[in-house]
Coordinates of C-alpha atoms in Angstrom, one line a residue:
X2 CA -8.0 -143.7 -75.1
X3 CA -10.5 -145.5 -73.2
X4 CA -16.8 -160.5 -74.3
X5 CA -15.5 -163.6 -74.3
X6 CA -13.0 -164.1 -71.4
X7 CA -9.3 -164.0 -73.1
X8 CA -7.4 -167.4 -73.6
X9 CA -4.1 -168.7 -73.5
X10 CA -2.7 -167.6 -70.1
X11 CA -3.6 -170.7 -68.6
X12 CA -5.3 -168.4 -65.5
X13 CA -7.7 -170.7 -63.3
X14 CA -12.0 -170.2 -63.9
X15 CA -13.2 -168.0 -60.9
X16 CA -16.7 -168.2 -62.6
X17 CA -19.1 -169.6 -60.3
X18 CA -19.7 -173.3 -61.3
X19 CA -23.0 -175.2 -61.7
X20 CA -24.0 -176.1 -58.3
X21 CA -22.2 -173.7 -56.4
X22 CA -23.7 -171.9 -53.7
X23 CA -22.0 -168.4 -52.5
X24 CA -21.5 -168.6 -48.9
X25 CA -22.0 -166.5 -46.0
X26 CA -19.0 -165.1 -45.8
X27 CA -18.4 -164.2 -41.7
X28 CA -14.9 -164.3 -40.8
X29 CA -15.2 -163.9 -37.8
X30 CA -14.5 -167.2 -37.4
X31 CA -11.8 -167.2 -39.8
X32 CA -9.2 -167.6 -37.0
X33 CA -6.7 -165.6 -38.3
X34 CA -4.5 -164.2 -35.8
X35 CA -4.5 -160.6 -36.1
X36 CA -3.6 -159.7 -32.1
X37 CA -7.4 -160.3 -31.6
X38 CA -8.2 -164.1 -33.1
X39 CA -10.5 -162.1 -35.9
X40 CA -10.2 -161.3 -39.6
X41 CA -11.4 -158.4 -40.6
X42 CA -13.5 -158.9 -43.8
X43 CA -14.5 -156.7 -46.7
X44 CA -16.9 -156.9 -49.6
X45 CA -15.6 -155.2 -52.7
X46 CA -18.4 -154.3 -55.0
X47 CA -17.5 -154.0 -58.5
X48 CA -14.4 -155.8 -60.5
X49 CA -13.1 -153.0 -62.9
X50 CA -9.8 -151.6 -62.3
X51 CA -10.9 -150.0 -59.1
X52 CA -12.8 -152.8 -57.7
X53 CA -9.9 -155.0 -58.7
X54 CA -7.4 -152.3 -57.1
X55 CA -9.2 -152.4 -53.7
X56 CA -9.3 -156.2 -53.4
X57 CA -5.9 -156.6 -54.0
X58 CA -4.8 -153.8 -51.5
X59 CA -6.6 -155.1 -48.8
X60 CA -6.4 -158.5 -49.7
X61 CA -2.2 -157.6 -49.6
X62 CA -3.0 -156.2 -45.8
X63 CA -4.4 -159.1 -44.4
X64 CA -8.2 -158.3 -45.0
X65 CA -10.7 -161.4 -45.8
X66 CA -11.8 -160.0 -49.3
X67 CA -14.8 -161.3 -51.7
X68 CA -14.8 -159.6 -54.9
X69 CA -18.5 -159.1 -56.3
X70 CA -18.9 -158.6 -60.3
X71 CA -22.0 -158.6 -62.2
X72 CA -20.0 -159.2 -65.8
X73 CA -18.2 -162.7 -66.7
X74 CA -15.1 -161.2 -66.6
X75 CA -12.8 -158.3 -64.7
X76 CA -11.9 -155.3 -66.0
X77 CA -15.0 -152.9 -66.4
X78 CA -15.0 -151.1 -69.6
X79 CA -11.1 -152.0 -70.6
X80 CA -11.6 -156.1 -71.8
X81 CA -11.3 -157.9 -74.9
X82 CA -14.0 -160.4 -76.8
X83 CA -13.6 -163.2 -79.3
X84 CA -14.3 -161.8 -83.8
X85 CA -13.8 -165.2 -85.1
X86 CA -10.2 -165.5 -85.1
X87 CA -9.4 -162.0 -84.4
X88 CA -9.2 -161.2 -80.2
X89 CA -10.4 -158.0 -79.8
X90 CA -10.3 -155.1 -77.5
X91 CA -13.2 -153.2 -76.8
X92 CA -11.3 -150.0 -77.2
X93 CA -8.1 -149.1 -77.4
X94 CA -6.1 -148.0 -74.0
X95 CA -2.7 -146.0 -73.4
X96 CA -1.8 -144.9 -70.4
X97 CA 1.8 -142.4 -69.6
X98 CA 4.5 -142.3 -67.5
X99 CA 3.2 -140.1 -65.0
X100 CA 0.1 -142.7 -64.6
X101 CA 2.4 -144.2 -61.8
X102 CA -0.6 -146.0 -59.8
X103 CA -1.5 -147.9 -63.0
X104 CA 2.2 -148.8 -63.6
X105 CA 1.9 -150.1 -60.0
X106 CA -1.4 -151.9 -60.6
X107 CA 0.4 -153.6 -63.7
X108 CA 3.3 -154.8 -61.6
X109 CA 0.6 -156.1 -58.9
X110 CA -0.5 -158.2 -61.6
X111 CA 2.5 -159.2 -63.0
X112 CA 2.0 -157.7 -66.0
X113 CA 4.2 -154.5 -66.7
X114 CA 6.2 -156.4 -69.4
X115 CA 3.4 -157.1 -71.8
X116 CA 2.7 -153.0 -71.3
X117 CA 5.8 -151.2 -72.2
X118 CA 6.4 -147.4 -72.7
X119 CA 8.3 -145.8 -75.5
X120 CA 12.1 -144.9 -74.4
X121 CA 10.8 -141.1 -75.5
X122 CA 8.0 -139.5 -76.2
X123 CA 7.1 -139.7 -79.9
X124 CA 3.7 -139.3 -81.9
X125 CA 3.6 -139.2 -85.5
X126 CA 0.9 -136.4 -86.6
X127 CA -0.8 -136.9 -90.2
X128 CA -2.0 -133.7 -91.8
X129 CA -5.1 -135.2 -94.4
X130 CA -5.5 -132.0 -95.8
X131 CA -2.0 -130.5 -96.6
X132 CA -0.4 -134.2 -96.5
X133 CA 2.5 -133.7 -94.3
X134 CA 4.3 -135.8 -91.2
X135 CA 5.0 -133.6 -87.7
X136 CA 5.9 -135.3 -84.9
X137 CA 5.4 -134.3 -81.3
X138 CA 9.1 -135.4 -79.3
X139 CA 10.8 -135.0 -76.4
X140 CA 14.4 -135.1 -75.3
X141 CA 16.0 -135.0 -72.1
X142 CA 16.3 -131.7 -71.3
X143 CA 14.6 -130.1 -68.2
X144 CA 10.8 -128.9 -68.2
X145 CA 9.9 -126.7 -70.9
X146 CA 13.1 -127.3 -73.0
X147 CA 12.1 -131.2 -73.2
X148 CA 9.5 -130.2 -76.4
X149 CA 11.1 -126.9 -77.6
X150 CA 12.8 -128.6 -80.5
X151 CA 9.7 -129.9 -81.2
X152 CA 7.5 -127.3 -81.0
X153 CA 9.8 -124.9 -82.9
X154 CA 9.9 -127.5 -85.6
X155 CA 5.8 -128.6 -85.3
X156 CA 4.4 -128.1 -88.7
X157 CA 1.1 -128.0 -88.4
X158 CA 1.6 -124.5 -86.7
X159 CA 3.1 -121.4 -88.1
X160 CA 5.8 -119.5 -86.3
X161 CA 3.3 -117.0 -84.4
X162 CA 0.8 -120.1 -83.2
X163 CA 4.1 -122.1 -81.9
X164 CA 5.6 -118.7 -80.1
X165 CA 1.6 -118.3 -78.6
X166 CA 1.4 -121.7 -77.8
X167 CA 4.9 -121.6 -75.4
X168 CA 3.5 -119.1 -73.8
X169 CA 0.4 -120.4 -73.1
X170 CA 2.2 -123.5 -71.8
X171 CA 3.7 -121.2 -69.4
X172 CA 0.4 -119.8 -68.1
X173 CA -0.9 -123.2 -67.7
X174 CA 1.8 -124.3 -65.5
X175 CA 1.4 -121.4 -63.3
X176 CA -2.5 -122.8 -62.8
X177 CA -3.4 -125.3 -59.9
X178 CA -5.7 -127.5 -60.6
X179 CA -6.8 -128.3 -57.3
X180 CA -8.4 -124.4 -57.2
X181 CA -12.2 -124.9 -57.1
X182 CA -12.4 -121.8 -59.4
X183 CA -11.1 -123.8 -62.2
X184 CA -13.3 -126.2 -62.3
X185 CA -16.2 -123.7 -63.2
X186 CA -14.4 -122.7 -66.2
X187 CA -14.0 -124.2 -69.7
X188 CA -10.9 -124.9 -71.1
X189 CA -11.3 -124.0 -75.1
X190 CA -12.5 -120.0 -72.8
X191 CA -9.0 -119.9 -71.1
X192 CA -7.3 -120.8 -74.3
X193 CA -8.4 -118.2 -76.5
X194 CA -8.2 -115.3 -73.9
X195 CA -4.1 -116.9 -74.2
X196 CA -4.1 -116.5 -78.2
X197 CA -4.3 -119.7 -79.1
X198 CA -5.9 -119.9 -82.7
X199 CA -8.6 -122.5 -84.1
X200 CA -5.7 -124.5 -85.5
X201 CA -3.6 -124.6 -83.0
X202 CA -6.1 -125.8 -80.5
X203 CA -7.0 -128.3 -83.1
X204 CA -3.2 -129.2 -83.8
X205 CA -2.2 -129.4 -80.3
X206 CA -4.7 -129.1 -77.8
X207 CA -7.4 -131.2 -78.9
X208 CA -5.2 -133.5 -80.2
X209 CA -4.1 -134.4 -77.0
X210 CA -6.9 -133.2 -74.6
X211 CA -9.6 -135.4 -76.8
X212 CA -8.0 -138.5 -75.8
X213 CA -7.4 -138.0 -72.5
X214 CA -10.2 -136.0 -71.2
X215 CA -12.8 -137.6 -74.4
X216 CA -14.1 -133.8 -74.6
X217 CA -12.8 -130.7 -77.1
X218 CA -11.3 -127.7 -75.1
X219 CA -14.5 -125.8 -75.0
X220 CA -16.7 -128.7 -73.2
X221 CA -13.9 -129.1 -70.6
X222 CA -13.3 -127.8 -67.2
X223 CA -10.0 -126.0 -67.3
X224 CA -9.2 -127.2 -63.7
X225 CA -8.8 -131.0 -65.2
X226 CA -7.1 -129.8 -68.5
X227 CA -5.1 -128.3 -65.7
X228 CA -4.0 -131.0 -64.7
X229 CA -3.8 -133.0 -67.7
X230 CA -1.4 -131.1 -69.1
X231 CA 1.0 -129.9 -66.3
X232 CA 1.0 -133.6 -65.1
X233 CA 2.1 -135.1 -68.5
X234 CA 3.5 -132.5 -70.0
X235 CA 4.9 -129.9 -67.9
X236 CA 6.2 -132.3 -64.9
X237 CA 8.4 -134.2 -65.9
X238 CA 10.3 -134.6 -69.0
X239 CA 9.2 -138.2 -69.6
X240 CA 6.0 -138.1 -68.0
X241 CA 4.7 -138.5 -71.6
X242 CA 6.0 -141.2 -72.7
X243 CA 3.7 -143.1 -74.4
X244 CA 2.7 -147.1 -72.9
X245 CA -0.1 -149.6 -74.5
X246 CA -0.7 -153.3 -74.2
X247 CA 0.9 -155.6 -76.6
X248 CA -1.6 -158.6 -75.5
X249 CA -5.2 -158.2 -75.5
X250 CA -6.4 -156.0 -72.6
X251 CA -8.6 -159.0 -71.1
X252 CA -5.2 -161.0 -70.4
X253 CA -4.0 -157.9 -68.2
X254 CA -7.2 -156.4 -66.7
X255 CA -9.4 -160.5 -66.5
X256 CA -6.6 -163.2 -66.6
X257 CA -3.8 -161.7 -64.9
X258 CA -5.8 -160.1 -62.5
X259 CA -7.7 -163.0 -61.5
X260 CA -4.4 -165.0 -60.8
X261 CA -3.3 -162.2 -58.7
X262 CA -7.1 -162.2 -56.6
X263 CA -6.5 -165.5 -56.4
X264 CA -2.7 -165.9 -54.9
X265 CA -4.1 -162.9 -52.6
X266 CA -7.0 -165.4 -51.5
X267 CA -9.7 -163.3 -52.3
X268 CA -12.9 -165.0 -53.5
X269 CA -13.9 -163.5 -56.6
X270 CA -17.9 -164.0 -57.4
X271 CA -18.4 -163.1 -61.4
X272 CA -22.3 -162.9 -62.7
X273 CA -23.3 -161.8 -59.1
X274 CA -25.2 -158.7 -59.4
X275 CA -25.4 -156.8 -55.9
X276 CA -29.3 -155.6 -55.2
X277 CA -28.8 -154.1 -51.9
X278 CA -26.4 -152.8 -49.1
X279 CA -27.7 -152.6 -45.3
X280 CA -25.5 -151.9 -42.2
X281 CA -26.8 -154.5 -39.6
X282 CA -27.1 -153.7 -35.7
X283 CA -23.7 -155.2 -35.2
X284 CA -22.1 -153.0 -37.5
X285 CA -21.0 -155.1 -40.2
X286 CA -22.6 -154.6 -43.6
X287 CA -25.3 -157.1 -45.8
X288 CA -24.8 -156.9 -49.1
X289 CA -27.6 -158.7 -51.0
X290 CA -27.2 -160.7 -54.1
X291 CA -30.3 -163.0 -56.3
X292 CA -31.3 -165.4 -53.3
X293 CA -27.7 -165.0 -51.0
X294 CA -25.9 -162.6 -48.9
X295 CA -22.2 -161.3 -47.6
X296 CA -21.4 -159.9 -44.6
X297 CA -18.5 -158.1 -44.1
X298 CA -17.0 -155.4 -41.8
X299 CA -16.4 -153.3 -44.7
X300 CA -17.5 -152.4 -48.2
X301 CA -16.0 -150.8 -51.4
X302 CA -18.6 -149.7 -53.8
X303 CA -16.9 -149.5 -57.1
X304 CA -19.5 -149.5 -59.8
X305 CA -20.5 -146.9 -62.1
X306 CA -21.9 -143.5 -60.4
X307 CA -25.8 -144.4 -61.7
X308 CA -25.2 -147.7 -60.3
X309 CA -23.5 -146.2 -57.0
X310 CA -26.9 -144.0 -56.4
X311 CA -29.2 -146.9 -56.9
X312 CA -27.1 -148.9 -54.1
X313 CA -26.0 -146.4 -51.4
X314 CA -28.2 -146.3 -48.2
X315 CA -30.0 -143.2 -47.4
X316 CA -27.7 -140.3 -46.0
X317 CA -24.5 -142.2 -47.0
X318 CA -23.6 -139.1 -48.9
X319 CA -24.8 -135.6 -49.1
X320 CA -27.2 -134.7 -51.7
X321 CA -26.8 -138.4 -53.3
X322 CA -28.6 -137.3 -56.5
X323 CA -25.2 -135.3 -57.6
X324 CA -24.0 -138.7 -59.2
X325 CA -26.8 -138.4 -61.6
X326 CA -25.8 -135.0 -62.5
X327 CA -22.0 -136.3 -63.7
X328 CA -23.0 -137.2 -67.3
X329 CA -21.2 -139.5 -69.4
X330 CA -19.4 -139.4 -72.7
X331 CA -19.4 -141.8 -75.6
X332 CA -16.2 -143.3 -77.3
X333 CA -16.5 -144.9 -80.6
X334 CA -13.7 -147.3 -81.6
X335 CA -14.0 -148.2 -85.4
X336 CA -12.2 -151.8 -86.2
X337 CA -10.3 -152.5 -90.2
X338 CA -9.0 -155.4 -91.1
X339 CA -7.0 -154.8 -94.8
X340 CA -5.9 -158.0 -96.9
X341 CA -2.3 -156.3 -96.3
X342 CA -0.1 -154.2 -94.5
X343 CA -1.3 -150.8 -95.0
X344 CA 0.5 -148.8 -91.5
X345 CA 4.3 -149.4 -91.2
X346 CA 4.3 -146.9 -87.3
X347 CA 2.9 -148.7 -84.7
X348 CA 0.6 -145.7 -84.5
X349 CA -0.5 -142.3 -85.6
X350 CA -2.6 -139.4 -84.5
X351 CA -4.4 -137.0 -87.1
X352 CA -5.5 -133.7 -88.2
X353 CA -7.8 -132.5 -91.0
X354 CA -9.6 -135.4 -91.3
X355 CA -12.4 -137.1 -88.6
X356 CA -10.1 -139.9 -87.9
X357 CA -8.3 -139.0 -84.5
X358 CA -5.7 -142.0 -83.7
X359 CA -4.7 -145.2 -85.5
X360 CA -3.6 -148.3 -84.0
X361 CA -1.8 -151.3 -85.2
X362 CA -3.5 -154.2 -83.6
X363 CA -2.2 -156.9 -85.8
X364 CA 0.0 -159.0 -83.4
X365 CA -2.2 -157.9 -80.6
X366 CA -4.8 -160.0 -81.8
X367 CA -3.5 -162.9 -83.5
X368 CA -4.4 -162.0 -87.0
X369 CA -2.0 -164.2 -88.9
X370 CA -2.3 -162.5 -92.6
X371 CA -3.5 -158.5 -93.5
X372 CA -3.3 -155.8 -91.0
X373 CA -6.1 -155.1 -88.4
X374 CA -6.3 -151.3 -87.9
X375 CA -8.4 -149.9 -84.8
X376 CA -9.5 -146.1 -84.3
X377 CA -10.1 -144.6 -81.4
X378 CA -12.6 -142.1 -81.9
X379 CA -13.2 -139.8 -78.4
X380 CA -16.0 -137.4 -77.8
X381 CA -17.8 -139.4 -80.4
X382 CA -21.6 -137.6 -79.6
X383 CA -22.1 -137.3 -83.1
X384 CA -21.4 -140.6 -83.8
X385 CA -21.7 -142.9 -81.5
X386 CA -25.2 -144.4 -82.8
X387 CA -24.4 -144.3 -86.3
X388 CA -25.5 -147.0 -88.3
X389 CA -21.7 -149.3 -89.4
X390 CA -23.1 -148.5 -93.0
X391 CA -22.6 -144.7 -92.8
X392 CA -19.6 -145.3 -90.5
X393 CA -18.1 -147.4 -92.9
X394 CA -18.6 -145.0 -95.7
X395 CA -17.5 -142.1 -94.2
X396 CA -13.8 -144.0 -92.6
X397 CA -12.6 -146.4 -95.6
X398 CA -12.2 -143.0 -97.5
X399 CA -10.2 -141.0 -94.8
X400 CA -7.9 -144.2 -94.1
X401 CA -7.3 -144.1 -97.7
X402 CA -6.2 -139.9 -97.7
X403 CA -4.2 -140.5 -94.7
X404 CA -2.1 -144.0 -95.7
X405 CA -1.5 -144.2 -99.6
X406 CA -1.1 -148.1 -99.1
X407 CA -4.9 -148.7 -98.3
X408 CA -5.5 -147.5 -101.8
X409 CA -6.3 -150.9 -103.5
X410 CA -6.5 -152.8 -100.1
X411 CA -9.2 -155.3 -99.9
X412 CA -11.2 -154.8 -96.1
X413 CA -11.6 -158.0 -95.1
X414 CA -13.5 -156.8 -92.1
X415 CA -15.3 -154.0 -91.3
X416 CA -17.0 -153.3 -87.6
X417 CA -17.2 -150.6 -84.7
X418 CA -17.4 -151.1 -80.9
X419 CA -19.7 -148.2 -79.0
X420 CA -19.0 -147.5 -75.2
X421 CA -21.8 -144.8 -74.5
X422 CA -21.1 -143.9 -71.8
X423 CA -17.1 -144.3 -71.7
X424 CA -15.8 -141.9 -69.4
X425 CA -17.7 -139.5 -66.6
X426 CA -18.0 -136.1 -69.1
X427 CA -15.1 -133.7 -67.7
X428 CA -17.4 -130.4 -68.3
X429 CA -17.2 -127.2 -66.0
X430 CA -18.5 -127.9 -62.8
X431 CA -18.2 -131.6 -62.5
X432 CA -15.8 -131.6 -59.6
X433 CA -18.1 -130.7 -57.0
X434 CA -19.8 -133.5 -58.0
X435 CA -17.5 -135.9 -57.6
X436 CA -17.3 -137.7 -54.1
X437 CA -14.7 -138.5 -52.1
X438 CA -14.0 -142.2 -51.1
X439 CA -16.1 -141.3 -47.4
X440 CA -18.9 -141.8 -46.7
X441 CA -21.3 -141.1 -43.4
X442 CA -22.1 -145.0 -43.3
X443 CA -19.0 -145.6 -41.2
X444 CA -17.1 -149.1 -42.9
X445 CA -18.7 -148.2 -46.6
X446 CA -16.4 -146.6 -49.0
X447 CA -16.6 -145.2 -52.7
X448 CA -14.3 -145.9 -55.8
X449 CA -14.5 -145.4 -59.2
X450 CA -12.4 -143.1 -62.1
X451 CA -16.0 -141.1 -61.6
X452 CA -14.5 -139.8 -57.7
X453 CA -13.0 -137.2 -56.4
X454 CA -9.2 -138.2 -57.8
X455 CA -8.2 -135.0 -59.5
X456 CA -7.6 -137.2 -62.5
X457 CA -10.5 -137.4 -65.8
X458 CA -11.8 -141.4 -66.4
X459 CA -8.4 -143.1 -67.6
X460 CA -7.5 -146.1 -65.7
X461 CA -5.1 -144.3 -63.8
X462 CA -7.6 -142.2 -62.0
X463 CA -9.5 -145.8 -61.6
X464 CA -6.5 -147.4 -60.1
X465 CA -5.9 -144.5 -58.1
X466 CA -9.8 -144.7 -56.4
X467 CA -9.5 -147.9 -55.1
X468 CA -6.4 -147.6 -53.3
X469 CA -7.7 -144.4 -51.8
X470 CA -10.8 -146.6 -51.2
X471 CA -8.5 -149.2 -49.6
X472 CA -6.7 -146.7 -47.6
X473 CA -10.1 -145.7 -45.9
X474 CA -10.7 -149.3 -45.6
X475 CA -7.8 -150.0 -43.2
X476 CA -7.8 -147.0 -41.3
X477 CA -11.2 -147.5 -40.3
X478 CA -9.9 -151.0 -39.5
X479 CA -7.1 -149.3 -37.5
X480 CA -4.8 -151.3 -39.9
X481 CA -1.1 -150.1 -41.7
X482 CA -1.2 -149.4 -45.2
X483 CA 2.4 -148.3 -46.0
X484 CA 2.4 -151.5 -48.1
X485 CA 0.2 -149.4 -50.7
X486 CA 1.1 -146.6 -53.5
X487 CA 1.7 -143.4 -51.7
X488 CA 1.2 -140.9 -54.4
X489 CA -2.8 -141.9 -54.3
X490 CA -2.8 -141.1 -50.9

């Protein structure tokens, strides 16, 4: 719980404009005082939330900064589009409290009120099959006791499988994710050597590890479930609170964050497609677009891993073709509009039924009459090519077992949105794939949810790449960063 540029925020164009040619950009003769009389400069490849992340942190430190995106619009794989009246997001995105870079990214952009999180941690559970409510809460006691009253009163589990699951909770604290021989082992293995049943990885588990690593327990590596787990839910007792945008994702991650790039003075290029990256004799780096190039001291390669290998010079990294080897997973976000309100919670997770979490997208974007429902569908292999006949066919019916009200409901509209390939896939293994933000090309750095941040492909682990990326910016710049986040140090 992973178009058409969002209106309405009033945000200046950055597109580039009929006529305009994208200059050389050498500022060495910016002028800038700087002890020296020079800029430094940086080229940051890529405007998702890590691109965007690293332009603004360098940008914040003083660095020249030209922001390259192939796509009309910022944001990567978390924007919005234009369904006739209906402003859509491509997927539905949550993030926690204990994603405290994004939180900082949000407040970069000015943006953290139109993002709130719950007071306390509270997610309605639908049971389709034996048609009954649980709820997953927290209170403020310390760690573990936060989600004992919960637990003990969880009733999707029985009495033994909520006893088995505490202690499993237990083990997995005791775990560190960082240790290398975690990643080599699957999560769904570990649980069931700690007594967990089918259900109550199902119930629990799943329910939670699905949406944040978009794989079931047995395709993912323990040392990332690892830290899924301790960090939201054996840290802190509200590191899982829950927080989602209430305005399309496009005015945060496009509208907002182009004001921001542009009060920072970076020059942010949109429908320029890098073909190339070549360190000259000087030092500084070419990066080669249609016809044009930058030069820069620096550069911050924040595409997509395929993307990464197709654009990194030879011995940049060791063994480049590792970035093929991280695969991808699909999500599959199914879109209902109803002729009337149908959900009364703002959202709802659920069990026995292929449905996996419900969103209430109404306000969000601007239907005026009905109720817009979106699902968020993770790990969606099975069905992520599916024709929106069979879709439709097999989802009206659950929505109908799960919410009495839709029974009689005219669906005014009916479509899905496909990401194939979402997220990196979090299997056994991938972590020694994952680079770090260094390279061997001294000035060209790496960022990307896809790196080496300890964190699966949320946009926390996005956020957190590209200010690790700008860190290594600076100090091979010999330039202070205290200014930035230090927990993504």
């Amino acid at each position: 719980m992973a178009g058409n540029p969002p209106h309405g925020l009033g945000v200046p164009d950055c597109n580039r404009r009929k006529g305009k040619r994208m200059r050389q950009h050498d500022s060495r003769s910016a002028g800038e005082a700087d002890g020296t009389g020079e800029r430094a400069s940086a080229v940051v490849v890529g405007g998702g939330l890590a691109g965007v992340t690293s332009a603004l942190a360098l940008a914040d430190a003083g660095v020249e900064v030209t922001l390259l995106e192939g796509r009309p619009r910022l944001g990567g794989l978390a924007f919005s589009f234009q369904r006739g009246e209906l402003t859509v997001d491509n997927g539905q995105h949550v993030y926690l409290r204990c994603c405290t870079a994004y939180r900082w990214f949000l407040d970069r952009v000015e943006g953290a009120h139109l993002a709130p999180l719950q007071d306390r941690l509270d997610v309605p559970v639908l049971d389709a099959g034996r048609h009954r409510l649980g709820r997953l809460r927290r209170t403020a006691l310390p760690v573990p006791l936060h989600l004992a009253a919960s637990l003990a009163t969880y009733p999707h589990l029985s009495l033994a499988e909520r006893a088995a699951v505490g202690r499993a909770a237990l083990a997995l604290k005791g775990l560190d994710p960082a240790d290398p021989a975690l990643d080599n082992q699957d999560f769904g293995s570990w649980l069931a050597a700690h007594g967990q049943s089918e259900r109550a990885i199902e119930a629990l588990w799943d329910l939670v590890g699905v949406a944040t690593l978009n794989a079931v327990a047995g395709d993912a590596s323990l040392g990332l479930a690892a830290m899924v787990f301790k960090t939201g839910l054996l840290s802190e007792p509200g590191a899982a609170d829950i927080g989602w945008a209430r305005v399309p994702l496009g005015d945060l991650h496009d509208g907002l964050a182009r004001k921001a790039l542009d009060s920072a003075g970076v020059r942010t290029e949109l429908r320029t497609r890098v073909t190339s990256l070549s360190r000259q004799e000087n030092g500084r780096w070419r990066v080669e677009v249609p016809g044009e190039s930058v030069e820069a001291d620096c550069v911050v390669l924040a595409v997509p891993q395929a993307e990464a290998h197709d654009l990194l010079p030879d011995g940049a990294i060791d063994d480049p073709d590792r970035l093929l080897a991280i695969d991808t997973a699909p999500i599959l976000n199914v879109h209902v509009v109803y002729d009337r309100k149908v959900l009364k919670r703002p959202f709802f997770a659920a069990l026995g039924t292929p449905v996996q979490w419900v969103f209430d997208r109404t306000e969000t974007s601007g239907l005026r009459t009905g109720q817009y429902l979106a699902l968020s569908q993770s790990a969606a292999q099975a069905e992520i090519d599916a024709p929106v006949a069979a879709l439709r066919e097999r989802y009206l019916p659950e929505l109908e077992r799960l919410l009495p009200a839709a029974h009689g409901a005219q669906v005014l509209d009916f479509f899905v949105t496909r990401e194939r390939t979402a997220t990196f896939a979090p299997t056994p293994g991938v972590g020694r794939l994952r680079p770090g933000a260094h390279t061997h090309a001294p000035g060209l750095h790496l960022a990307g949810a896809w790196t080496a941040t300890g964190w699966p492909a949320t946009m926390e682990g996005a956020v957190r790449s590209g200010i690790t990326a700008a860190r290594a910016v600076l100090t091979a710049l010999d330039r202070p960063h205290d200014h930035l986040f230090e927990e993504a140090a």
